[in-house]
Structure formats: C-alpha cells, structure tokens
C-alpha cells in the first residue's frame, strides 16, 4: 500500500498523464491522454474537478475515465477535500447491496468570485459562488470612470466580505467583462465604442493592484458563451454559437468544446459580417455589416417605436410596417446564422440580448430560413436557433475566473 501511494504521489507531482486543454475539447466524453509533465499536478487537479463538477462521480469512476491510478485519484481528491473544494456525499441506492460508492461534489460555496461588468449603459458588480449562485449584486445605471469604478470596487468588495464573513483565501479572483475589442491575454481594453474613458487601459492590472486579487478580462459575448456552456442549454454541446443583439451585435463561438479565439483573440465579430456587399456603410469601413441591420438602433430607426418589445408587440398585433421590420430582421439574422452553421458545422445557435425576449415570430422566421439554408440539414421539426434562457448579469462577469478554475488557459 505504501508503495502504491508513493507511485501515486510521484505521478501526482512529477509526470503528467493528462492535459485539461485536451479535456476541454470533449467535456462530455472520455478524456484524452495528455503529455505535459510540467503542468501535471495543476492539470490533473482541474481534470478531476471538472469531472466532479459535471458528474458528481466517485473516486473509482474518476480513475476509470481518466485512466489515472486509483492511488493518484485518491491523493488528488484528498487534497481537494482538505482545501474545502470538494465534499463527499453518500448516494443511497436501495436496490444495491454492499458498500455504496461515495459520491463527490464541488463545494460550491467554498470559494467566491468578485464580478465586474463594465457596460456602455452602466456598471454591475457582484459576488458569485463557484457553483454559479449570485450572492450579492449592485447595479449602476450610469457609466463610471475607471477611477470611480476602482474606488467603488474596493469599497463594495470589503463591505460584502465583512457582511458574509469571507476570508481573503476564499476569493478566487476578479472576473471582468466588457464589450470588445480587447486583448484578453494582456488584460487590456482597447477602444470599445461609446466608452472613451476606458480606451487602451490595462484593466486587469488596475483591478489586481487595487483589490490585491488576481483579475481576468474577457469579452462579454465570449463570457456569455462560457455561461451557456456551464449553466445553460449548451452543457451537452461541443459546437455552438451565442449571438447577442443589443446596441451592437456580437457573438461567442465554441468549437470542439473550446472557446474559439482565432489568431489574435479577436474572433467572432459576427456583427461585422457583411450580408450585402453594396449595403449600408458601417463605421468599421465596410458595407452591409449585420450590425447595421439588426442592432437595436438600426431596427428602431425610422419607426415610432422606442423599444424592441413595442415593435414586436405591434408586429404580433398585425401592424404591417412592424411585421415587415421584424421579418427583415429575421432574414438578415438567418443569413448570418446560416453562414456560421455552414462554416463551423454548429449544433445550435442561442440568441441573447434584447431580441431574445418577445421573439416568437422572429424565431419562427429565423428557424424556417435556417432550416432551408443549412448545408447539413437538421432533423425535421428541430429548432437550430433557440432563445437563451440566461440573462446577462454578474454571473456572466464571473465566467472568466470560473472557467480558469476548471480548465487550463490558452
């Protein structure tokens, strides 16, 4: 027994058998063998944590799926339990005899993430537990300067920690999301429109220095895709897109269960996909960009309506002009979505943002056109495009840190 545990300890601390970067590609299937010795301990911990998060498995099943030795799995799990990250719970099965396997689950309230959402229309902050529960939240309806935001963040985090008796060791870090473009690796917000105070700022350094916790930056649409993958309708999908329509139009794309970033980390700018080569000029310098047809300002321009809700209700009520506007939006969205389906061979597209509410007519029109336009035709009666059931909030802001907790970062 001592010999086995010594070998297990050597594997745990010395030579990697698995890489969680590989694991990310097939989260619902069996993991693949990895070859990164220098990342072995952290990678194997994350590998085990993610399996427990998704399946609440006993040690024996973790060893079988990962092909790690039982001794190695025991060492990893015992370490995670000692850190308070994992808990044991007996799953009773009246139909079985003998000793029941002890199920493992993530201790969701053991760690929390400070979430900061920097938005064009204001600011949101909150505390989010490791299992995605929103513990505290505060919203500001006006855009704040970087200096104001940092001051509010210091005060708010200290107040919430005192109220909930949280220790500094329980704070995993600060998750920050914002509209792009941005450099997520460097933690720099570049030049998002209508946010001049935030241009070219190293926001992760600013927050890390102000709060004394590690900080991670992610584009808001990528964070929405991660949230859909962890907590939404894409938990069993490996290839999907989240399409956000609001003041602007953006997307987050997951391919083979990995967030698609492209060569520079600025991929998935579907709002600037041209759907008409001689179409309406766009501020990006191109013509016919999707955003010029289906963003909220574009949809409401020239109409008596002040919101998407009013426009959609008028269309449902039989207003011919409103109905034509909604149908035109559906045609434009369907064209871009068909392109995405045919390019990436997606399983689903999830619509989020303003247009995901009051969208029955819109969704019917989009799905009918996408069904006809896809190269790989879905089953008859299926819905390739669905409204997301999630709402943009502080949990979205926590997703960069939650994702990094379970997976190696690229």
Tab-separated table of C-alpha atoms in Angstrom:
chain	number	residue	atom	x	y	z
A	1	UNK	CA	0.000	0.000	0.000
A	2	UNK	CA	2.827	2.407	0.876
A	3	UNK	CA	4.483	1.524	-2.415
A	4	UNK	CA	1.295	2.220	-4.376
A	5	UNK	CA	0.730	5.579	-2.724
A	6	UNK	CA	4.377	6.512	-3.332
A	7	UNK	CA	3.937	5.769	-7.018
A	8	UNK	CA	0.688	7.756	-6.973
A	9	UNK	CA	2.418	10.710	-5.342
A	10	UNK	CA	5.157	10.578	-7.983
A	11	UNK	CA	2.540	10.660	-10.749
A	12	UNK	CA	0.630	13.426	-8.981
A	13	UNK	CA	3.647	15.701	-8.527
A	14	UNK	CA	6.016	14.677	-11.283
A	15	UNK	CA	4.753	13.343	-14.597
A	16	UNK	CA	1.590	14.452	-16.313
A	17	UNK	CA	-0.766	11.890	-17.763
A	18	UNK	CA	-3.432	14.342	-18.865
A	19	UNK	CA	-3.863	17.886	-20.067
A	20	UNK	CA	-7.075	19.738	-19.352
A	21	UNK	CA	-6.561	21.699	-22.548
A	22	UNK	CA	-7.226	18.427	-24.344
A	23	UNK	CA	-10.071	17.679	-21.960
A	24	UNK	CA	-11.837	20.914	-22.902
A	25	UNK	CA	-12.410	19.594	-26.391
A	26	UNK	CA	-14.649	16.737	-25.271
A	27	UNK	CA	-16.132	17.646	-21.901
A	28	UNK	CA	-18.978	15.143	-22.061
A	29	UNK	CA	-16.906	12.239	-23.391
A	30	UNK	CA	-13.931	10.342	-22.109
A	31	UNK	CA	-10.762	12.426	-21.584
A	32	UNK	CA	-7.721	12.029	-23.750
A	33	UNK	CA	-4.209	11.237	-22.579
A	34	UNK	CA	-2.004	14.349	-22.290
A	35	UNK	CA	1.755	14.896	-22.462
A	36	UNK	CA	2.705	17.974	-20.419
A	37	UNK	CA	4.858	16.884	-17.463
A	38	UNK	CA	5.468	20.392	-16.099
A	39	UNK	CA	1.729	21.045	-15.736
A	40	UNK	CA	0.802	17.652	-14.325
A	41	UNK	CA	-0.376	18.475	-10.818
A	42	UNK	CA	-2.494	21.502	-11.730
A	43	UNK	CA	-3.829	19.880	-14.892
A	44	UNK	CA	-4.834	16.674	-13.142
A	45	UNK	CA	-6.480	18.626	-10.342
A	46	UNK	CA	-8.534	20.574	-12.868
A	47	UNK	CA	-9.312	17.401	-14.779
A	48	UNK	CA	-10.725	15.783	-11.625
A	49	UNK	CA	-12.522	18.947	-10.531
A	50	UNK	CA	-14.286	19.286	-13.880
A	51	UNK	CA	-15.405	15.644	-13.852
A	52	UNK	CA	-16.790	16.094	-10.340
A	53	UNK	CA	-18.495	19.348	-11.366
A	54	UNK	CA	-20.270	17.712	-14.280
A	55	UNK	CA	-20.995	14.234	-12.986
A	56	UNK	CA	-20.534	14.030	-9.167
A	57	UNK	CA	-18.536	10.817	-9.609
A	58	UNK	CA	-16.973	8.517	-7.012
A	59	UNK	CA	-13.209	8.034	-6.970
A	60	UNK	CA	-13.376	4.687	-8.776
A	61	UNK	CA	-15.234	6.207	-11.749
A	62	UNK	CA	-12.796	9.119	-11.942
A	63	UNK	CA	-9.912	6.658	-12.099
A	64	UNK	CA	-11.661	4.605	-14.793
A	65	UNK	CA	-12.496	7.582	-17.000
A	66	UNK	CA	-9.156	9.371	-16.674
A	67	UNK	CA	-7.021	6.202	-16.545
A	68	UNK	CA	-5.166	7.731	-13.622
A	69	UNK	CA	-4.259	5.211	-10.944
A	70	UNK	CA	-6.632	4.875	-8.022
A	71	UNK	CA	-3.808	5.975	-5.722
A	72	UNK	CA	-3.293	9.148	-7.748
A	73	UNK	CA	-7.001	9.929	-7.776
A	74	UNK	CA	-7.178	9.357	-4.014
A	75	UNK	CA	-4.286	11.776	-3.449
A	76	UNK	CA	-5.870	14.425	-5.669
A	77	UNK	CA	-9.325	14.085	-4.110
A	78	UNK	CA	-7.974	14.086	-0.550
A	79	UNK	CA	-6.048	17.263	-1.353
A	80	UNK	CA	-9.168	18.904	-2.803
A	81	UNK	CA	-11.216	17.877	0.235
A	82	UNK	CA	-8.572	19.308	2.576
A	83	UNK	CA	-8.812	22.622	0.682
A	84	UNK	CA	-12.585	22.585	1.132
A	85	UNK	CA	-13.168	22.475	-2.629
A	86	UNK	CA	-14.771	19.028	-2.762
A	87	UNK	CA	-17.218	17.299	-0.445
A	88	UNK	CA	-18.219	13.665	-0.040
A	89	UNK	CA	-21.839	12.665	-0.032
A	90	UNK	CA	-23.347	9.191	0.148
A	91	UNK	CA	-25.774	8.418	-2.646
A	92	UNK	CA	-28.261	5.853	-1.350
A	93	UNK	CA	-29.411	3.075	-3.639
A	94	UNK	CA	-31.978	0.792	-2.058
A	95	UNK	CA	-31.664	-1.710	-4.905
A	96	UNK	CA	-27.971	-2.396	-4.350
A	97	UNK	CA	-26.213	-4.424	-1.709
A	98	UNK	CA	-22.874	-3.895	-0.051
A	99	UNK	CA	-20.923	-0.701	0.375
A	100	UNK	CA	-22.106	2.141	-1.824
A	101	UNK	CA	-19.560	4.314	-3.660
A	102	UNK	CA	-19.081	7.716	-2.038
A	103	UNK	CA	-20.147	10.402	-4.493
A	104	UNK	CA	-18.103	13.602	-4.727
A	105	UNK	CA	-19.404	17.081	-5.420
A	106	UNK	CA	-17.953	20.557	-5.707
A	107	UNK	CA	-18.356	22.627	-2.539
A	108	UNK	CA	-19.926	25.494	-4.433
A	109	UNK	CA	-19.895	27.946	-1.528
A	110	UNK	CA	-16.250	27.312	-0.621
A	111	UNK	CA	-14.905	29.978	-2.987
A	112	UNK	CA	-16.376	33.144	-4.487
A	113	UNK	CA	-15.578	35.371	-7.445
A	114	UNK	CA	-15.841	39.150	-7.494
A	115	UNK	CA	-17.592	40.032	-10.736
A	116	UNK	CA	-17.293	43.353	-12.563
A	117	UNK	CA	-19.322	44.058	-15.710
A	118	UNK	CA	-18.212	47.220	-17.496
A	119	UNK	CA	-21.080	48.161	-19.789
A	120	UNK	CA	-21.969	51.004	-22.115
A	121	UNK	CA	-25.131	51.629	-20.118
A	122	UNK	CA	-23.570	51.383	-16.675
A	123	UNK	CA	-21.760	49.095	-14.271
A	124	UNK	CA	-22.580	45.887	-12.410
A	125	UNK	CA	-20.720	44.241	-9.560
A	126	UNK	CA	-21.426	41.159	-7.522
A	127	UNK	CA	-20.185	38.108	-5.685
A	128	UNK	CA	-20.723	34.752	-7.372
A	129	UNK	CA	-20.093	31.346	-5.814
A	130	UNK	CA	-18.111	28.616	-7.527
A	131	UNK	CA	-21.333	26.834	-8.493
A	132	UNK	CA	-22.711	29.952	-10.186
A	133	UNK	CA	-25.028	31.272	-7.467
A	134	UNK	CA	-25.254	35.067	-7.301
A	135	UNK	CA	-24.659	36.019	-3.673
A	136	UNK	CA	-24.626	39.818	-3.926
A	137	UNK	CA	-25.260	42.292	-6.709
A	138	UNK	CA	-25.225	46.032	-7.241
A	139	UNK	CA	-26.053	47.976	-10.403
A	140	UNK	CA	-25.190	51.481	-11.523
A	141	UNK	CA	-27.290	52.964	-14.309
A	142	UNK	CA	-24.659	55.458	-15.457
A	143	UNK	CA	-21.232	54.814	-16.925
A	144	UNK	CA	-18.488	55.345	-14.347
A	145	UNK	CA	-14.904	56.398	-14.943
A	146	UNK	CA	-12.080	53.918	-14.314
A	147	UNK	CA	-11.122	55.784	-11.128
A	148	UNK	CA	-14.686	55.746	-9.832
A	149	UNK	CA	-15.059	52.079	-10.729
A	150	UNK	CA	-11.924	51.064	-8.833
A	151	UNK	CA	-12.976	53.065	-5.795
A	152	UNK	CA	-16.451	51.527	-5.812
A	153	UNK	CA	-14.955	48.058	-6.305
A	154	UNK	CA	-12.667	48.388	-3.252
A	155	UNK	CA	-15.468	49.628	-1.041
A	156	UNK	CA	-18.057	47.139	-2.281
A	157	UNK	CA	-15.829	44.077	-2.023
A	158	UNK	CA	-14.748	44.992	1.512
A	159	UNK	CA	-18.372	45.540	2.532
A	160	UNK	CA	-19.582	42.221	1.103
A	161	UNK	CA	-16.687	40.283	2.596
A	162	UNK	CA	-17.476	41.710	6.025
A	163	UNK	CA	-21.206	41.018	5.680
A	164	UNK	CA	-20.617	37.393	4.668
A	165	UNK	CA	-17.608	36.814	6.954
A	166	UNK	CA	-15.442	35.820	3.987
A	167	UNK	CA	-11.719	35.227	4.371
A	168	UNK	CA	-9.303	36.552	1.715
A	169	UNK	CA	-8.392	32.948	0.842
A	170	UNK	CA	-11.990	32.349	-0.255
A	171	UNK	CA	-11.788	34.945	-3.045
A	172	UNK	CA	-10.700	33.172	-6.229
A	173	UNK	CA	-10.209	36.413	-8.111
A	174	UNK	CA	-11.905	39.185	-10.050
A	175	UNK	CA	-13.714	38.442	-13.286
A	176	UNK	CA	-14.100	41.432	-15.598
A	177	UNK	CA	-16.135	41.558	-18.787
A	178	UNK	CA	-16.573	44.397	-21.257
A	179	UNK	CA	-17.504	44.949	-24.898
A	180	UNK	CA	-14.654	44.422	-27.329
A	181	UNK	CA	-12.298	44.922	-28.851
A	182	UNK	CA	-9.890	43.871	-26.120
A	183	UNK	CA	-6.755	41.813	-25.551
A	184	UNK	CA	-7.769	39.132	-23.088
A	185	UNK	CA	-4.272	37.714	-22.503
A	186	UNK	CA	-2.778	41.123	-21.766
A	187	UNK	CA	-5.904	42.275	-19.925
A	188	UNK	CA	-6.164	45.459	-22.000
A	189	UNK	CA	-9.411	47.091	-23.062
A	190	UNK	CA	-8.742	48.684	-26.458
A	191	UNK	CA	-11.333	51.020	-27.959
A	192	UNK	CA	-14.931	49.892	-27.375
A	193	UNK	CA	-17.388	52.324	-28.925
A	194	UNK	CA	-19.102	54.889	-26.693
A	195	UNK	CA	-16.645	54.196	-23.833
A	196	UNK	CA	-13.796	56.682	-24.422
A	197	UNK	CA	-12.721	56.737	-20.752
A	198	UNK	CA	-11.815	53.056	-20.945
A	199	UNK	CA	-9.725	53.121	-24.116
A	200	UNK	CA	-6.307	51.424	-24.026
A	201	UNK	CA	-6.427	50.654	-20.300
A	202	UNK	CA	-4.684	47.658	-18.660
A	203	UNK	CA	-7.794	46.835	-16.648
A	204	UNK	CA	-6.599	43.549	-15.136
A	205	UNK	CA	-3.501	45.247	-13.724
A	206	UNK	CA	-5.602	48.114	-12.389
A	207	UNK	CA	-8.035	45.796	-10.598
A	208	UNK	CA	-5.342	43.402	-9.381
A	209	UNK	CA	-3.393	46.278	-7.837
A	210	UNK	CA	-6.485	47.909	-6.355
A	211	UNK	CA	-8.024	44.761	-4.856
A	212	UNK	CA	-4.956	42.554	-4.339
A	213	UNK	CA	-6.575	39.575	-6.058
A	214	UNK	CA	-5.792	38.141	-9.494
A	215	UNK	CA	-8.005	39.547	-12.235
A	216	UNK	CA	-9.082	38.210	-15.628
A	217	UNK	CA	-10.631	40.075	-18.551
A	218	UNK	CA	-12.975	38.599	-21.154
A	219	UNK	CA	-15.130	39.985	-23.925
A	220	UNK	CA	-18.782	39.979	-22.888
A	221	UNK	CA	-20.005	37.760	-25.737
A	222	UNK	CA	-17.311	35.148	-25.032
A	223	UNK	CA	-18.322	35.157	-21.378
A	224	UNK	CA	-21.945	34.613	-22.441
A	225	UNK	CA	-20.856	31.567	-24.464
A	226	UNK	CA	-19.000	30.181	-21.435
A	227	UNK	CA	-22.042	30.773	-19.238
A	228	UNK	CA	-24.227	28.903	-21.735
A	229	UNK	CA	-21.701	26.066	-21.745
A	230	UNK	CA	-21.502	25.778	-17.937
A	231	UNK	CA	-25.011	26.666	-16.794
A	232	UNK	CA	-27.291	26.868	-19.833
A	233	UNK	CA	-28.631	24.817	-22.712
A	234	UNK	CA	-25.181	24.040	-24.173
A	235	UNK	CA	-23.923	21.850	-21.325
A	236	UNK	CA	-24.042	18.773	-23.578
A	237	UNK	CA	-22.968	20.518	-26.778
A	238	UNK	CA	-19.489	20.809	-28.241
A	239	UNK	CA	-20.177	23.233	-31.113
A	240	UNK	CA	-22.462	26.212	-30.762
A	241	UNK	CA	-22.686	29.987	-31.012
A	242	UNK	CA	-24.227	32.618	-28.771
A	243	UNK	CA	-25.417	35.598	-30.806
A	244	UNK	CA	-26.092	38.792	-28.873
A	245	UNK	CA	-28.240	41.522	-30.376
A	246	UNK	CA	-28.471	44.772	-28.475
A	247	UNK	CA	-26.982	48.214	-29.036
A	248	UNK	CA	-24.420	46.268	-31.057
A	249	UNK	CA	-24.246	42.721	-32.390
A	250	UNK	CA	-21.664	40.208	-31.229
A	251	UNK	CA	-21.086	36.520	-30.758
A	252	UNK	CA	-19.150	33.911	-28.841
A	253	UNK	CA	-18.360	30.651	-30.619
A	254	UNK	CA	-17.417	27.298	-29.075
A	255	UNK	CA	-15.786	24.719	-31.371
A	256	UNK	CA	-14.980	21.212	-30.125
A	257	UNK	CA	-15.891	22.476	-26.644
A	258	UNK	CA	-13.224	25.197	-26.780
A	259	UNK	CA	-13.913	28.902	-26.953
A	260	UNK	CA	-12.875	29.933	-30.455
A	261	UNK	CA	-10.462	32.880	-30.296
A	262	UNK	CA	-8.683	32.959	-33.646
A	263	UNK	CA	-5.148	34.146	-34.345
A	264	UNK	CA	-5.335	37.408	-32.382
A	265	UNK	CA	-8.031	36.653	-29.807
A	266	UNK	CA	-10.490	38.954	-31.575
A	267	UNK	CA	-12.599	36.407	-33.414
A	268	UNK	CA	-16.379	36.008	-33.678
A	269	UNK	CA	-17.132	39.594	-34.724
A	270	UNK	CA	-20.309	38.470	-36.438
A	271	UNK	CA	-21.736	41.993	-36.196
A	272	UNK	CA	-19.243	42.946	-38.898
A	273	UNK	CA	-20.023	40.040	-41.185
A	274	UNK	CA	-21.207	41.619	-44.437
A	275	UNK	CA	-24.566	40.326	-45.621
A	276	UNK	CA	-24.785	42.829	-48.511
A	277	UNK	CA	-21.602	43.751	-50.416
A	278	UNK	CA	-23.164	47.019	-51.588
A	279	UNK	CA	-25.187	47.588	-48.416
A	280	UNK	CA	-25.344	50.291	-45.762
A	281	UNK	CA	-21.930	51.789	-44.855
A	282	UNK	CA	-20.618	50.807	-41.423
A	283	UNK	CA	-18.337	52.697	-39.044
A	284	UNK	CA	-15.786	49.892	-39.419
A	285	UNK	CA	-15.238	50.967	-43.036
A	286	UNK	CA	-17.090	48.097	-44.664
A	287	UNK	CA	-20.591	47.898	-46.100
A	288	UNK	CA	-23.580	45.736	-45.314
A	289	UNK	CA	-22.447	44.685	-41.839
A	290	UNK	CA	-25.052	42.685	-39.910
A	291	UNK	CA	-24.969	45.241	-37.096
A	292	UNK	CA	-26.272	47.925	-39.467
A	293	UNK	CA	-29.498	45.939	-39.911
A	294	UNK	CA	-30.314	44.132	-36.646
A	295	UNK	CA	-28.825	46.154	-33.796
A	296	UNK	CA	-31.467	47.915	-31.710
A	297	UNK	CA	-30.722	51.386	-33.115
A	298	UNK	CA	-30.934	50.024	-36.673
A	299	UNK	CA	-34.170	48.145	-36.016
A	300	UNK	CA	-35.918	51.111	-34.415
A	301	UNK	CA	-34.596	53.751	-36.799
A	302	UNK	CA	-37.438	55.413	-38.706
A	303	UNK	CA	-40.176	53.748	-36.649
A	304	UNK	CA	-42.472	55.228	-33.973
A	305	UNK	CA	-41.291	52.563	-31.502
A	306	UNK	CA	-38.876	53.206	-28.652
A	307	UNK	CA	-38.088	49.560	-27.807
A	308	UNK	CA	-37.887	46.102	-29.336
A	309	UNK	CA	-40.745	44.988	-27.093
A	310	UNK	CA	-43.056	47.634	-28.559
A	311	UNK	CA	-42.012	46.766	-32.108
A	312	UNK	CA	-42.523	43.020	-31.577
A	313	UNK	CA	-45.911	43.516	-29.942
A	314	UNK	CA	-47.056	45.723	-32.804
A	315	UNK	CA	-45.957	43.048	-35.287
A	316	UNK	CA	-47.867	40.393	-33.349
A	317	UNK	CA	-50.886	42.715	-33.345
A	318	UNK	CA	-50.936	42.909	-37.139
A	319	UNK	CA	-49.173	46.234	-37.793
A	320	UNK	CA	-47.883	45.702	-41.387
A	321	UNK	CA	-44.878	48.035	-41.078
A	322	UNK	CA	-43.802	46.476	-37.792
A	323	UNK	CA	-44.289	42.982	-39.215
A	324	UNK	CA	-42.136	43.812	-42.233
A	325	UNK	CA	-39.407	45.217	-39.971
A	326	UNK	CA	-39.353	42.027	-37.858
A	327	UNK	CA	-39.366	39.800	-40.946
A	328	UNK	CA	-36.495	41.782	-42.456
A	329	UNK	CA	-34.535	41.384	-39.223
A	330	UNK	CA	-35.206	37.633	-39.336
A	331	UNK	CA	-33.920	37.435	-42.924
A	332	UNK	CA	-30.725	39.288	-42.017
A	333	UNK	CA	-30.091	37.229	-38.893
A	334	UNK	CA	-30.853	33.980	-40.727
A	335	UNK	CA	-28.351	34.852	-43.464
A	336	UNK	CA	-25.557	35.364	-40.926
A	337	UNK	CA	-26.574	32.310	-38.888
A	338	UNK	CA	-26.625	30.066	-41.974
A	339	UNK	CA	-23.106	31.262	-42.781
A	340	UNK	CA	-22.000	30.350	-39.260
A	341	UNK	CA	-23.668	26.929	-39.417
A	342	UNK	CA	-22.092	26.135	-42.779
A	343	UNK	CA	-18.659	27.424	-41.778
A	344	UNK	CA	-18.372	25.769	-38.353
A	345	UNK	CA	-20.886	22.880	-38.564
A	346	UNK	CA	-22.601	24.065	-35.390
A	347	UNK	CA	-25.167	22.126	-33.385
A	348	UNK	CA	-27.132	25.126	-32.103
A	349	UNK	CA	-27.217	28.904	-32.068
A	350	UNK	CA	-28.551	30.704	-28.993
A	351	UNK	CA	-29.985	34.180	-29.381
A	352	UNK	CA	-29.452	36.503	-26.431
A	353	UNK	CA	-29.819	40.213	-25.754
A	354	UNK	CA	-32.838	42.418	-26.378
A	355	UNK	CA	-34.182	40.363	-29.291
A	356	UNK	CA	-34.311	37.134	-27.260
A	357	UNK	CA	-37.438	38.422	-25.466
A	358	UNK	CA	-40.827	38.745	-27.193
A	359	UNK	CA	-39.322	36.767	-30.057
A	360	UNK	CA	-41.810	34.056	-31.051
A	361	UNK	CA	-42.449	35.476	-34.525
A	362	UNK	CA	-38.779	36.337	-35.014
A	363	UNK	CA	-37.620	32.836	-34.005
A	364	UNK	CA	-40.173	31.133	-36.246
A	365	UNK	CA	-38.985	33.121	-39.246
A	366	UNK	CA	-35.295	32.604	-38.451
A	367	UNK	CA	-35.635	28.843	-37.963
A	368	UNK	CA	-37.653	28.377	-41.151
A	369	UNK	CA	-34.951	30.122	-43.190
A	370	UNK	CA	-32.032	28.465	-41.393
A	371	UNK	CA	-33.610	25.034	-41.943
A	372	UNK	CA	-33.626	25.698	-45.681
A	373	UNK	CA	-30.214	27.347	-45.902
A	374	UNK	CA	-28.040	24.939	-43.922
A	375	UNK	CA	-25.786	22.667	-45.935
A	376	UNK	CA	-26.194	19.913	-43.319
A	377	UNK	CA	-29.964	19.763	-42.841
A	378	UNK	CA	-31.192	19.183	-39.271
A	379	UNK	CA	-33.942	16.733	-38.394
A	380	UNK	CA	-37.394	17.799	-39.489
A	381	UNK	CA	-39.088	19.856	-36.789
A	382	UNK	CA	-35.906	20.636	-34.874
A	383	UNK	CA	-35.016	24.173	-33.887
A	384	UNK	CA	-31.428	25.041	-34.801
A	385	UNK	CA	-31.812	28.510	-33.260
A	386	UNK	CA	-33.126	28.970	-29.733
A	387	UNK	CA	-33.527	31.945	-27.391
A	388	UNK	CA	-31.103	31.704	-24.488
A	389	UNK	CA	-32.746	31.135	-21.120
A	390	UNK	CA	-29.926	33.000	-19.375
A	391	UNK	CA	-29.857	36.701	-18.658
A	392	UNK	CA	-26.765	38.893	-18.903
A	393	UNK	CA	-25.687	39.534	-15.319
A	394	UNK	CA	-22.959	39.333	-12.710
A	395	UNK	CA	-22.586	35.576	-13.181
A	396	UNK	CA	-21.561	36.348	-16.751
A	397	UNK	CA	-18.829	38.546	-15.315
A	398	UNK	CA	-17.568	35.713	-13.111
A	399	UNK	CA	-17.170	33.286	-16.020
A	400	UNK	CA	-13.511	34.061	-16.869
A	401	UNK	CA	-12.456	33.038	-13.360
A	402	UNK	CA	-14.841	30.073	-13.107
A	403	UNK	CA	-13.590	28.761	-16.455
A	404	UNK	CA	-9.936	29.197	-15.468
A	405	UNK	CA	-10.601	27.313	-12.231
A	406	UNK	CA	-11.641	24.196	-14.159
A	407	UNK	CA	-9.515	24.405	-17.297
A	408	UNK	CA	-6.008	25.294	-18.386
A	409	UNK	CA	-5.974	28.577	-20.276
A	410	UNK	CA	-4.730	29.004	-23.809
